[in-house]
C-alpha positions in Angstrom: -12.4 33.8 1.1 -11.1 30.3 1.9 -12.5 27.8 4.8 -11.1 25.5 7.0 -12.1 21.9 7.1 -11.3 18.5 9.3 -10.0 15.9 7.0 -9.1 12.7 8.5 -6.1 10.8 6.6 -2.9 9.7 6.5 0.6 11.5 5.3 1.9 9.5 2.7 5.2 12.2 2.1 6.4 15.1 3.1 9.1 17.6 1.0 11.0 20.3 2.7 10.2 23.9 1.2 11.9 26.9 2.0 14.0 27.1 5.3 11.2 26.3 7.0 8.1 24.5 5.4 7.1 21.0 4.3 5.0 20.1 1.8 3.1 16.9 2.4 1.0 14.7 0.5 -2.1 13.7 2.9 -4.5 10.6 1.7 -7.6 11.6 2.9 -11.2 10.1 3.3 -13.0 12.9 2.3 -11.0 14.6 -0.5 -8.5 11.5 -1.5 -5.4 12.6 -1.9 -4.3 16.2 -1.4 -1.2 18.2 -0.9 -1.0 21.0 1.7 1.7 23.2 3.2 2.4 23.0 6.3 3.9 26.0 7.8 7.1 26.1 9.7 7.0 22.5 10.6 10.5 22.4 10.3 11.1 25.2 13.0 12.0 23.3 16.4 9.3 22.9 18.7 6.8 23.6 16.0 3.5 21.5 17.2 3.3 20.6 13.1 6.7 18.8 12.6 5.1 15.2 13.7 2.2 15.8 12.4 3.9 16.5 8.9 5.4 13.3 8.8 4.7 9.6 7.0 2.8 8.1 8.4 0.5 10.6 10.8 -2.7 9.6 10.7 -5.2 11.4 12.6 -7.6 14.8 12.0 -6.0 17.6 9.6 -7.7 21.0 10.2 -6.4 22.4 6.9 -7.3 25.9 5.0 -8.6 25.6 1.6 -7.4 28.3 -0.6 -8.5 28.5 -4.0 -5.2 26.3 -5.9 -4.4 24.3 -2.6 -4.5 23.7 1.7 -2.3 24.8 4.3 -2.3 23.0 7.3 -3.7 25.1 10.3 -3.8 22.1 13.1 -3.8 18.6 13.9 -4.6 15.6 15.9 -2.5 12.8 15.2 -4.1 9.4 17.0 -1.7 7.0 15.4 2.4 7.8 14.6 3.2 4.0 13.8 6.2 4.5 16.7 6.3 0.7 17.0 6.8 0.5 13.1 9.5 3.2 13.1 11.3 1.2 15.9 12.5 -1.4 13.6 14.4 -0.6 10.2 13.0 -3.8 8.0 9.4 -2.4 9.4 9.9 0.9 8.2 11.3 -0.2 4.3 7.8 -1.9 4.2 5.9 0.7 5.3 7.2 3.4 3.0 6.9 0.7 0.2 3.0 0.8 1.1 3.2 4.7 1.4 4.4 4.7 -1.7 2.1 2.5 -3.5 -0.9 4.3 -2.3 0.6 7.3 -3.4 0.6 5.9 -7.0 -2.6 4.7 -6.9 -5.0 7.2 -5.6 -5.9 10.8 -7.0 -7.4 13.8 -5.4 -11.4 14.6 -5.3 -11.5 10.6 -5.9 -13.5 8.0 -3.2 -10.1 6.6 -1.5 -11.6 5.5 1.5 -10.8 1.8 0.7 -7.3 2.4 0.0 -6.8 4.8 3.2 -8.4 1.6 5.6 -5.9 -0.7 3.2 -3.5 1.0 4.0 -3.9 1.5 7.9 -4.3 -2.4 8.5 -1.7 -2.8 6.4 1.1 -1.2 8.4 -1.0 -2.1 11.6 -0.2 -6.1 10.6 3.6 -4.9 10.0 3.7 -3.5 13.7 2.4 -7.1 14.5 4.7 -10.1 14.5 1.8 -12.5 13.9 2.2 -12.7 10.0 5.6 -12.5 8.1 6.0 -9.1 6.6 6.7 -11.2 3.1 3.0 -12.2 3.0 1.6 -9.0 4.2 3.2 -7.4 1.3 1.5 -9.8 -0.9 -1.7 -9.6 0.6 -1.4 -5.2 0.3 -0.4 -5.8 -2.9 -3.3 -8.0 -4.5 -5.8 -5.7 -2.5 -4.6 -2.3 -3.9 -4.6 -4.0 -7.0 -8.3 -5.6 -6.5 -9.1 -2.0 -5.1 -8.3 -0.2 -8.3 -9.7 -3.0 -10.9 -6.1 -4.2 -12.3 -6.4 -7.7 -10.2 -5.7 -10.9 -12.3 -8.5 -13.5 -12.8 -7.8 -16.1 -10.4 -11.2 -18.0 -10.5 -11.1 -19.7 -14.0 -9.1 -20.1 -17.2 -7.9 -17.2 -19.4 -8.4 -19.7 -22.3 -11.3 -22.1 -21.9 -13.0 -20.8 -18.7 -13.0 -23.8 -16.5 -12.8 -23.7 -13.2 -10.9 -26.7 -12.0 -7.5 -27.7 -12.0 -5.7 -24.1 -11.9 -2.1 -24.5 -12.0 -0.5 -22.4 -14.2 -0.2 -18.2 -13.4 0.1 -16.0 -16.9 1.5 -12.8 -16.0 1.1 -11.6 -19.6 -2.7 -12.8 -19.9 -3.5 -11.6 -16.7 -4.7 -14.6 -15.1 -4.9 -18.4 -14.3 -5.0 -21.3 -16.7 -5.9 -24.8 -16.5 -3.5 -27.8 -16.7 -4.6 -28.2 -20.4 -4.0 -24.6 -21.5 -1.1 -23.9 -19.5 2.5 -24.8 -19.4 4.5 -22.8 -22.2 6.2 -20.6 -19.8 3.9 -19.9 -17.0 4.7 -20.0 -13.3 3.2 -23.2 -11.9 0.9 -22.3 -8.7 -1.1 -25.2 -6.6 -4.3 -25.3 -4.8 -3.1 -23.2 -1.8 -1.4 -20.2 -3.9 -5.0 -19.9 -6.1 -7.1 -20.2 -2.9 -4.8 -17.9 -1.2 -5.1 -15.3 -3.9 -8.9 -16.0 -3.9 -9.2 -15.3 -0.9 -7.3 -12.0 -0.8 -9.7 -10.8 -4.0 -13.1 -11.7 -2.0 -11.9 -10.9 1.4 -13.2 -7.6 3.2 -10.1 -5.7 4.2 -10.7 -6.5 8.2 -10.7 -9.8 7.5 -7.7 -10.0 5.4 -4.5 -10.2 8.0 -6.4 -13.4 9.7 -4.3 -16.4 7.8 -0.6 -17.6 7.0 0.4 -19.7 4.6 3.6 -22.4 4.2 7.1 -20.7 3.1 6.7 -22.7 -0.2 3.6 -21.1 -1.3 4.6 -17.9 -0.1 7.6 -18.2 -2.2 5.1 -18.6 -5.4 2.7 -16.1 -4.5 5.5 -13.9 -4.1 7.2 -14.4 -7.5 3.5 -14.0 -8.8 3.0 -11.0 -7.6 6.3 -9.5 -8.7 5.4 -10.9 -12.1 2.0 -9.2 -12.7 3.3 -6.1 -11.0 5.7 -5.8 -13.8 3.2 -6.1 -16.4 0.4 -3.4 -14.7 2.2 -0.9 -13.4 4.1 1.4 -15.2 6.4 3.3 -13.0 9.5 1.6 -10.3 9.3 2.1 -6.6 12.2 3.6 -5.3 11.2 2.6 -1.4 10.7 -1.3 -2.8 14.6 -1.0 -4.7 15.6 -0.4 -1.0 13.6 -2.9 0.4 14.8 -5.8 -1.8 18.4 -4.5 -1.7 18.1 -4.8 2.0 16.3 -7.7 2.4 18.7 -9.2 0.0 21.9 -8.0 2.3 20.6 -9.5 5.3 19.7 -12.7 3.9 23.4 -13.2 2.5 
């Protein structure tokens, strides 16, 4: 006989199933990522069909059956209304769903990237940081969370620690002024310490600085850059994103 359990997490997706049903993808503390049924959440007044949506994050009573989970209950403490309110907001915030989606795996220790994640779209809500740099900043971290960060603290060729100013996508780091400069993307003091910062920072302290739009505009090409090297797989949510973004800027 199965069991229920309490997991606290967040939905990253949801899939309809049936007439009925969703199926939703749920990054959890204490399992990691999971997939569960939820049971005529698409009926009309059903108590589940918030609950079954990105990003719910709250307590998920869910039944463990021996090859997966149903969803029994839940108590959703945070629906991210204020992020849903605003259409650039909600782009980002899938993108982020999306990326932690790719990242983490079930029966895994995601606890990092579930807090990650939750700041993250918590700095979107907030208009205190543009949503350019908060990108960035989820970005590194996921990457620094799942040991594919670039070395941004000394030379990929000689090891020296001063005078950083060149970004190697393909080497996966910084060079210095002597061993860079054949096709690099030039970065200054600020977009280094910036990404230093990101690496060493805990994750409550990471929303806490801004930088000037022309090192934003390098750390974001950077990031796009590596991206392109480590990761294997597009992001449908970030093609609409940039398509968007691209649109509203014309």
């Amino acid at each position: 006989m199965g069991q229920t359990i309490v997991l606290t997490g967040m939905v990253l997706a949801a899939i309809p199933i049936g007439d009925y049903d969703r199926r939703i993808t749920i990054l959890t503390r204490e399992r990691g990522k999971i997939t569960a049924f939820a049971k005529g959440a698409r009926r009309q007044g059903s108590q589940l069909t918030a609950a079954a949506s990105p990003f719910a994050f709250g307590e998920f009573e869910v039944y463990e059956g021996r090859t997966s989970y149903t969803v029994v209950r839940a108590s959703i403490s945070n629906y991210f209304r204020e992020l849903l309110l605003d259409f650039e907001n909600v782009y980002y915030g899938f993108y982020f769903l999306e990326m932690a989606d790719y990242y983490t795996r079930e029966n895994a220790d995601e606890i990092h990237m579930l807090k990650l994640l939750y700041q993250s779209l918590r700095a979107v809500e907030k208009e205190s940081l543009p949503n350019r740099l908060v990108r960035c900043i989820y970005e590194l971290k996921a990457m620094v969370i799942n040991g594919e960060y670039p070395n941004v603290f000394s030379c990929m060729e000689c090891g020296k620690e001063e005078g950083l100013i060149w970004f190697a996508p393909a080497r996966g780091g910084v060079l210095c002024e002597a061993c860079g400069g054949h096709g690099e993307i030039r970065v200054d003091g600020s977009v280094v310490y910036a990404m230093q910062y990101i690496v060493t920072s805990t994750i409550e302290k990471l929303y806490t600085f801004t930088v000037s739009e022309q090192v934003l505009a390098v750390l974001e090409s950077v990031m796009a850059s590596y991206r392109r090297v480590i990761m294997d797989r597009s992001f449908k949510s970030l093609e609409v994103l940039e398509q968007n973004l691209f649109l509203i800027s014309s």
